[in-house]
mmCIF file of C-alpha atoms and ligand atoms in Angstrom:
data_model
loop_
_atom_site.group_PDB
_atom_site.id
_atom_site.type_symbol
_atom_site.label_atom_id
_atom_site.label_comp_id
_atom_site.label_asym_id
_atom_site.label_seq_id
_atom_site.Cartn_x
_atom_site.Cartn_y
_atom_site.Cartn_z
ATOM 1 C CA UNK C 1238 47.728 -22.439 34.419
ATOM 2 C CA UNK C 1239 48.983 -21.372 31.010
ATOM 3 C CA UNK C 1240 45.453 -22.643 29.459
ATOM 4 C CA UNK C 1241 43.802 -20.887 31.937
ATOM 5 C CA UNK C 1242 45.501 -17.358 31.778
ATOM 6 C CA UNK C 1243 43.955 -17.337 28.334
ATOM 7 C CA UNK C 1244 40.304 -18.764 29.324
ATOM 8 C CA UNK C 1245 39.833 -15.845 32.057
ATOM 9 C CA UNK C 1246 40.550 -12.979 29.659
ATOM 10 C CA UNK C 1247 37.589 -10.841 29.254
ATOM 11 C CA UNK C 1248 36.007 -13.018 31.955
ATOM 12 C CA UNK C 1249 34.510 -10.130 35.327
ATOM 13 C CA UNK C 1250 37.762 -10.357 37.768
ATOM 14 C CA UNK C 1251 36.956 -11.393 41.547
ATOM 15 C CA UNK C 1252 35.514 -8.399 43.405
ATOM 16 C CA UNK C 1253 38.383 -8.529 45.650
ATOM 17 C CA UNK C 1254 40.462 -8.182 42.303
ATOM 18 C CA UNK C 1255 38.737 -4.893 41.104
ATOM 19 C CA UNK C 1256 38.370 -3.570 44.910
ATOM 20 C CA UNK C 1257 42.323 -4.179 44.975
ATOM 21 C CA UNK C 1258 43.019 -2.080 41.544
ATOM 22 C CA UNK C 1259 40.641 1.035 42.033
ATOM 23 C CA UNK C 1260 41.909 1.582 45.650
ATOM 24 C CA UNK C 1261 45.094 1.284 44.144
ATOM 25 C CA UNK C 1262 46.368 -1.701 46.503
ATOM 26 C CA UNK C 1263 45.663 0.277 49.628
ATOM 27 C CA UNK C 1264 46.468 -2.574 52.205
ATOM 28 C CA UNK C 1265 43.538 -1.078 54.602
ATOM 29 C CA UNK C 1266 41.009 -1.241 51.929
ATOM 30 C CA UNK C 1267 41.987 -4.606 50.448
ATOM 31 C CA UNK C 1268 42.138 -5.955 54.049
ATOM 32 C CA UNK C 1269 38.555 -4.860 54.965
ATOM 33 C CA UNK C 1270 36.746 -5.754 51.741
ATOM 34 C CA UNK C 1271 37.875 -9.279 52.443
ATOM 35 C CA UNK C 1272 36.788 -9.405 55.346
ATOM 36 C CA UNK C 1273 33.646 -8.579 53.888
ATOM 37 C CA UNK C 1274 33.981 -10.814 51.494
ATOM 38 C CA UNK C 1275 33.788 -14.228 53.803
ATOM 39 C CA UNK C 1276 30.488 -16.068 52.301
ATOM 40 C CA UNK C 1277 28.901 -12.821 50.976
ATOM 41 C CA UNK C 1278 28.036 -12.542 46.708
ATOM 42 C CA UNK C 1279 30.544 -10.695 44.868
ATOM 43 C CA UNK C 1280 28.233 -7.988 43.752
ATOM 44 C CA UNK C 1281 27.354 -7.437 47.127
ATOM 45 C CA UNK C 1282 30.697 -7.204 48.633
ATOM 46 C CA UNK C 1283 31.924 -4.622 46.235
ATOM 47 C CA UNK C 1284 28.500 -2.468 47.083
ATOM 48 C CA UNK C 1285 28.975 -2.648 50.572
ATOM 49 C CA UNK C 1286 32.999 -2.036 50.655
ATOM 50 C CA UNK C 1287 32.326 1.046 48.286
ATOM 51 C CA UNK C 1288 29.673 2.616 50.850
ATOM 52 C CA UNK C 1289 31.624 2.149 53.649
ATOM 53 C CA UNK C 1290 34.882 3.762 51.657
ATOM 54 C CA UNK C 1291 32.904 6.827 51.089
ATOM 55 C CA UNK C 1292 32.473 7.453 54.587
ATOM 56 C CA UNK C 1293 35.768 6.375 56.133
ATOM 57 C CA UNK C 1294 39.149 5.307 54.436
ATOM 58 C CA UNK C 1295 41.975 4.509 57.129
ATOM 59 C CA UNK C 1296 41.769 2.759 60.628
ATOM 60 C CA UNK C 1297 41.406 5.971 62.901
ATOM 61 C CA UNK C 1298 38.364 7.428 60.501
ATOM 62 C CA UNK C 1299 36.794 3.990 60.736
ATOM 63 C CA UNK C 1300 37.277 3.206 64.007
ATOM 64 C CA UNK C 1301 35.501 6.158 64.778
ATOM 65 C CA UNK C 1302 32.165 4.731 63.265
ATOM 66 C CA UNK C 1303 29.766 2.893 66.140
ATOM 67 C CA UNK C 1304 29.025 -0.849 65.638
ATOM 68 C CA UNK C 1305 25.468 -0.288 64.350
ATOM 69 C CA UNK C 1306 26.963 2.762 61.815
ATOM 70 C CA UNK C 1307 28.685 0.279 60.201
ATOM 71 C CA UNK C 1308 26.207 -2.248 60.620
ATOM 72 C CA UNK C 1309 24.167 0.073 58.162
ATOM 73 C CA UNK C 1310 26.768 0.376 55.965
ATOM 74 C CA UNK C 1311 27.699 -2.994 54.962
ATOM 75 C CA UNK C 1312 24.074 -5.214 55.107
ATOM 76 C CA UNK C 1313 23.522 -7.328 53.679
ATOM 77 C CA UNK C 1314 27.008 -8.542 53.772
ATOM 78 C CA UNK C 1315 26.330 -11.954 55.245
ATOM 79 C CA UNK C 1316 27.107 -11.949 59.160
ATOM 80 C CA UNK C 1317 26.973 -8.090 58.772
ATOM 81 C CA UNK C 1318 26.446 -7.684 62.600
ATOM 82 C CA UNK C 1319 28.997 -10.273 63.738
ATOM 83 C CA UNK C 1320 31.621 -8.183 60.464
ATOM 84 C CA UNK C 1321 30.861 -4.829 61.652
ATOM 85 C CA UNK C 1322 32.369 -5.819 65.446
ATOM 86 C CA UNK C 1323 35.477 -7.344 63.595
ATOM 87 C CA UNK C 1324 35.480 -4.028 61.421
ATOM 88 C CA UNK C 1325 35.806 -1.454 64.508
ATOM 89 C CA UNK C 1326 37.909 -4.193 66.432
ATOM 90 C CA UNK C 1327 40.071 -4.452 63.507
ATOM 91 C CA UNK C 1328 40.551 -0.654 63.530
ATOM 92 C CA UNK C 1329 40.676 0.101 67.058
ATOM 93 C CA UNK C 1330 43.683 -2.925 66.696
ATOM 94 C CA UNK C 1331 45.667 -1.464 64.430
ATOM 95 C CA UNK C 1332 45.529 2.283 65.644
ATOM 96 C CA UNK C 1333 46.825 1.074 68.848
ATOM 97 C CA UNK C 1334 49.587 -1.431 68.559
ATOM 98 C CA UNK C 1335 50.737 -0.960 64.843
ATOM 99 C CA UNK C 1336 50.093 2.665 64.107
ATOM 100 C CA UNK C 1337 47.503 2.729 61.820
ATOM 101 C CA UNK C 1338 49.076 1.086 59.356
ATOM 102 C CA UNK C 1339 48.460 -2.348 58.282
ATOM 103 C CA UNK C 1340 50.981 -4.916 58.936
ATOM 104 C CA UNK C 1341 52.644 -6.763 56.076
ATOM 105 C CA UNK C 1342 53.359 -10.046 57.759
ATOM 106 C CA UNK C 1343 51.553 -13.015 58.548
ATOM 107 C CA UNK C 1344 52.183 -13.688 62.204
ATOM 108 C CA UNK C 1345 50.872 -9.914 63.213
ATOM 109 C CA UNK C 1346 47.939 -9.772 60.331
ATOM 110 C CA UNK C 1347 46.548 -12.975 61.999
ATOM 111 C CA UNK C 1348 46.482 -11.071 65.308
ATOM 112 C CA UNK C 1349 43.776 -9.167 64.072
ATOM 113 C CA UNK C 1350 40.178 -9.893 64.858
ATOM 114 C CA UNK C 1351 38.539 -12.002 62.496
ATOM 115 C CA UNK C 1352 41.437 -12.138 60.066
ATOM 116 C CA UNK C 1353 42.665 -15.830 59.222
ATOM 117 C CA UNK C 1354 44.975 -17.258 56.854
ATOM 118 C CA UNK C 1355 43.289 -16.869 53.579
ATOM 119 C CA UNK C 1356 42.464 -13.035 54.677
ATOM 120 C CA UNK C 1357 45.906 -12.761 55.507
ATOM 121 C CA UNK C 1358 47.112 -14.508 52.333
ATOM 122 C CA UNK C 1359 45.254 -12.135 49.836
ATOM 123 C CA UNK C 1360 46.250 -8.746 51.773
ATOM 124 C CA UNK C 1361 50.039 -9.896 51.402
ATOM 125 C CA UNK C 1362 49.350 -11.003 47.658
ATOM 126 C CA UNK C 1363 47.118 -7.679 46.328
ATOM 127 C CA UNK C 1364 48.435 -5.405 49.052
ATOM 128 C CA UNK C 1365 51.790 -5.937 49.561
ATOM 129 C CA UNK C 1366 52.787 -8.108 46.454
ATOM 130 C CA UNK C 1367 54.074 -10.968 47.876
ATOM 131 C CA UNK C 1368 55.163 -14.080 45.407
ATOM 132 C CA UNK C 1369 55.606 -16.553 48.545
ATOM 133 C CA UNK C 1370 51.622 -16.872 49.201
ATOM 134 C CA UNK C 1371 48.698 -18.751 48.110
ATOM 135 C CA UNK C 1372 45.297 -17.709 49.087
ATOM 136 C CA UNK C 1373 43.050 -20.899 49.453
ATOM 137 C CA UNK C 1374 39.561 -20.149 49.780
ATOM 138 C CA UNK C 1375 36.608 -22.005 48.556
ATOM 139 C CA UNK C 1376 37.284 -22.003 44.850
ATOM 140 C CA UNK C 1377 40.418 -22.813 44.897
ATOM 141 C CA UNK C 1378 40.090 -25.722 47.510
ATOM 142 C CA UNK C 1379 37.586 -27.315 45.556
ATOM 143 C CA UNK C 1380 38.873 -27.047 42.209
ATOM 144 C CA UNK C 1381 42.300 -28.183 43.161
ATOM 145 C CA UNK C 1382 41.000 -31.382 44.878
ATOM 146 C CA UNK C 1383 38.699 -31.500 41.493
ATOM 147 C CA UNK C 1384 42.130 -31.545 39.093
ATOM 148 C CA UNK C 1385 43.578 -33.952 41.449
ATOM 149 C CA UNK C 1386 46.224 -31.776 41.994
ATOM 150 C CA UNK C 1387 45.589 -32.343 45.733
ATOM 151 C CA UNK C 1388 43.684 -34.360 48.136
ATOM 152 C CA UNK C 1389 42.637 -32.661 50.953
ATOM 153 C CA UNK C 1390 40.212 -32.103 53.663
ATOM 154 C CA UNK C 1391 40.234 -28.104 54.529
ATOM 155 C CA UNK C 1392 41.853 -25.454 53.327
ATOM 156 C CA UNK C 1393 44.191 -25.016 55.507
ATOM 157 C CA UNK C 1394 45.734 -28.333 54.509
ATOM 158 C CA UNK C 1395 44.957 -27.150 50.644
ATOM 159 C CA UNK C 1396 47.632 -24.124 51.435
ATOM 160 C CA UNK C 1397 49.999 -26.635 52.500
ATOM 161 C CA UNK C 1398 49.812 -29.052 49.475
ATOM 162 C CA UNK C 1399 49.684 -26.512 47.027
ATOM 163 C CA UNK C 1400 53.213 -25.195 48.268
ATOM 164 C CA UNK C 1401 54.763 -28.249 48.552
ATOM 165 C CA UNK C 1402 52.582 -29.429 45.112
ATOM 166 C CA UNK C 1403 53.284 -26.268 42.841
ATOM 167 C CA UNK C 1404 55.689 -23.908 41.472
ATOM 168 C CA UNK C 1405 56.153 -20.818 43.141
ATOM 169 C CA UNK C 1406 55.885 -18.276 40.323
ATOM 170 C CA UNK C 1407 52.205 -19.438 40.118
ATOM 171 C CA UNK C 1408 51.599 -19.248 43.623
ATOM 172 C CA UNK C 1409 50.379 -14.887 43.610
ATOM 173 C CA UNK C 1410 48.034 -15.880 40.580
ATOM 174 C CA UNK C 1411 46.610 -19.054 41.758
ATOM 175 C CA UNK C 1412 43.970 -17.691 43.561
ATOM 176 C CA UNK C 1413 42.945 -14.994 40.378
ATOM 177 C CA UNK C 1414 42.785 -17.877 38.155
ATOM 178 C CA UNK C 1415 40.904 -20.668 40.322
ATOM 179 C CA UNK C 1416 38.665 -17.999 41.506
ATOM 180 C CA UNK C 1417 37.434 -16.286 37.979
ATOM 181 C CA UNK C 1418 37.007 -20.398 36.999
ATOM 182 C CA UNK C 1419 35.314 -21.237 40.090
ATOM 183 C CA UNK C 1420 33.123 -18.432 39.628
ATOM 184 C CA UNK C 1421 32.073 -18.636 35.887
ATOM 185 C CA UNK C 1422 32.493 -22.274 35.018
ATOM 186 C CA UNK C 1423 34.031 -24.740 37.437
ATOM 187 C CA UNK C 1424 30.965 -23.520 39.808
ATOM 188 C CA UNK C 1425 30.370 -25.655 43.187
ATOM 189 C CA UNK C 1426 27.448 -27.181 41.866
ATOM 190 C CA UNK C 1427 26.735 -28.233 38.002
ATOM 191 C CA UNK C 1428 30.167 -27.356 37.032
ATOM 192 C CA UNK C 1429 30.358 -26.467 32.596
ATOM 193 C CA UNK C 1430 32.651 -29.293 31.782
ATOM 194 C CA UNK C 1431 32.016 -29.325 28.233
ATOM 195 C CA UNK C 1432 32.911 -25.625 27.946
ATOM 196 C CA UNK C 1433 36.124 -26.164 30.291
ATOM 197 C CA UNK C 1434 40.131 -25.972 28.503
ATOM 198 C CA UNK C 1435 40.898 -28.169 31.382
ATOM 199 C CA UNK C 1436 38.727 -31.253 30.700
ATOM 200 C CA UNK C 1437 41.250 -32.707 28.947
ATOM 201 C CA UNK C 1438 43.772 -32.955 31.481
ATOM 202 C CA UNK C 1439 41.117 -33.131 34.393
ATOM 203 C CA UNK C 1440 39.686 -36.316 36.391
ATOM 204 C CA UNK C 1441 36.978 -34.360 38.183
ATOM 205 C CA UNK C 1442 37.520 -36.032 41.006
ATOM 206 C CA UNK C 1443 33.946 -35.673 43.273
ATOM 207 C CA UNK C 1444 31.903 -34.703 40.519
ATOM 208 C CA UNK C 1445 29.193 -36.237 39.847
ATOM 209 C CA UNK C 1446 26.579 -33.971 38.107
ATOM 210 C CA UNK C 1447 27.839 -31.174 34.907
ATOM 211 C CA UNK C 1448 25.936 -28.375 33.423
ATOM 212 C CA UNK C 1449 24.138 -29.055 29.796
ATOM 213 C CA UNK C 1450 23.926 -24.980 29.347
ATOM 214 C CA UNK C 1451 25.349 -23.314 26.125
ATOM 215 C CA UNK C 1452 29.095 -22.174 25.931
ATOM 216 C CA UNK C 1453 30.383 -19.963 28.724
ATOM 217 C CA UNK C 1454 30.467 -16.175 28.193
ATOM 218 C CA UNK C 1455 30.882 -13.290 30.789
ATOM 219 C CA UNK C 1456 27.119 -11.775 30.338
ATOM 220 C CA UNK C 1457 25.576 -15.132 30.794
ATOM 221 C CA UNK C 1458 26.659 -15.981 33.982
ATOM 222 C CA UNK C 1459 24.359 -14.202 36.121
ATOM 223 C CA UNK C 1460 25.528 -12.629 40.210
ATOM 224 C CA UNK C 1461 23.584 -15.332 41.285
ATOM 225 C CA UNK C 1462 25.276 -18.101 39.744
ATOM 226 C CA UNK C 1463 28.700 -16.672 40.997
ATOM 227 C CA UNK C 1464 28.897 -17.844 44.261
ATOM 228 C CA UNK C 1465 31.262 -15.599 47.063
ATOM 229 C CA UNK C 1466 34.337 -14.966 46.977
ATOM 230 C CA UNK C 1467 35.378 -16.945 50.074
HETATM 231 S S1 SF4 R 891 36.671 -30.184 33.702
HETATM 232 FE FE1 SF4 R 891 34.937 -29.750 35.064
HETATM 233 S S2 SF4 R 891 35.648 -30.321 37.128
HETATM 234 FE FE2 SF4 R 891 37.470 -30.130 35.813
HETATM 235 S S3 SF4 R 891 38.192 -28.032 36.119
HETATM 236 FE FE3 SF4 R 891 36.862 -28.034 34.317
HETATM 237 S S4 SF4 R 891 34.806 -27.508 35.087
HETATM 238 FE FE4 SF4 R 891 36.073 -28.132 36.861
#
């Protein structure tokens, strides 16, 4: 982790990350872009949330939007039509039973439409600053079982592991690190091994193909390449 808290300076932070710090950890805000965010491009994500910001900011402004208003805003977030229901659900949810405000625990987030435990995870992390979460999503699942920190299935069981398999002052970081790596050079497919500080130290377990491209820097790694967030 120490390695890598060098490697990801001057690397482009997670949308989620930069959402987070311009909105200035509003919980609403953070909460929605991730649910944006679920197998949607980075780039795209932070497009969309912006848009829809601009138009509505809390639960009661939003909620007053119809389905296909915020259909518009958001495309081409993937599943836009099947997000924008869990958008005005989502509102409607927490304008009636918690006040408009955004809950800060995990047993009442997760009774939110659409919201599951990596949602739920990263609103308590960037929102609400909590040190006693780890937010698994795709990234860090796969480059976890990669390291051979973990062997796991889903990420659900990744969560667990990593709690019982880490130390807990790296747990509100974990995901900022594995995700700026997952995104730039331990990618899904054709991870940069040769340009990786954590070859040494890593078995790659379940990889079977690495990238031949030149050394790693922010500007060549292209939106495409980047894969979503979650
Ligand atoms: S050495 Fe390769 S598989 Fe291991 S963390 Fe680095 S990029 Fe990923």
């Amino acid at each position: 982790m120490r390695g890598l808290a060098k490697a990801i300076d001057g690397l482009e932070l997670p949308a989620l990350e930069k959402i987070s710090e311009s909105q200035e950890d509003d919980p609403f805000q953070v909460l929605i872009a991730t649910l944006l965010s679920a197998r949607t491009q980075d780039a795209t994500t932070l497009a969309a949330s912006t848009r829809l910001f601009k138009v509505a900011r809390t639960p009661r402004t939003m909620g007053r939007l119809s389905v296909k208003q915020l259909e518009r805003l958001i495309y081409p977030v993937s599943f836009y039509r099947h997000k924008a229901r869990h958008v005005k659900a989502t509102c409607q949810r927490l304008v009636d039973s918690f006040g408009g405000n955004v809950p800060a625990s995990m047993e009442e987030l997760l009774t939110l439409p659409g919201v599951g435990r990596k949602t739920a995870n990263l609103v308590l992390i960037l929102a609400f600053r909590s040190r006693r979460n780890i937010c698994v999503d795709t990234h860090v699942h796969r480059i976890a079982n990669r390291l051979g920190w973990i062997q796991t299935r889903t990420p659900d069981e990744t969560e667990q592991a990593l709690y019982a398999g880490t130390e807990a002052r790296w747990w509100p970081i974990l995901n900022l690190y594995l995700v700026t790596w997952g995104q730039n050079v331990c990618r899904p497919v054709y991870p940069r091994c040769g340009e990786c500080v954590l070859s040494p130290m890593c078995p790659r377990v379940g990889v079977t193909r690495v990238s031949r491209k030149s050394p790693i820097t922010a500007a060549a790694v292209s939106h495409e390449e980047r894969g979503s967030h979650i």
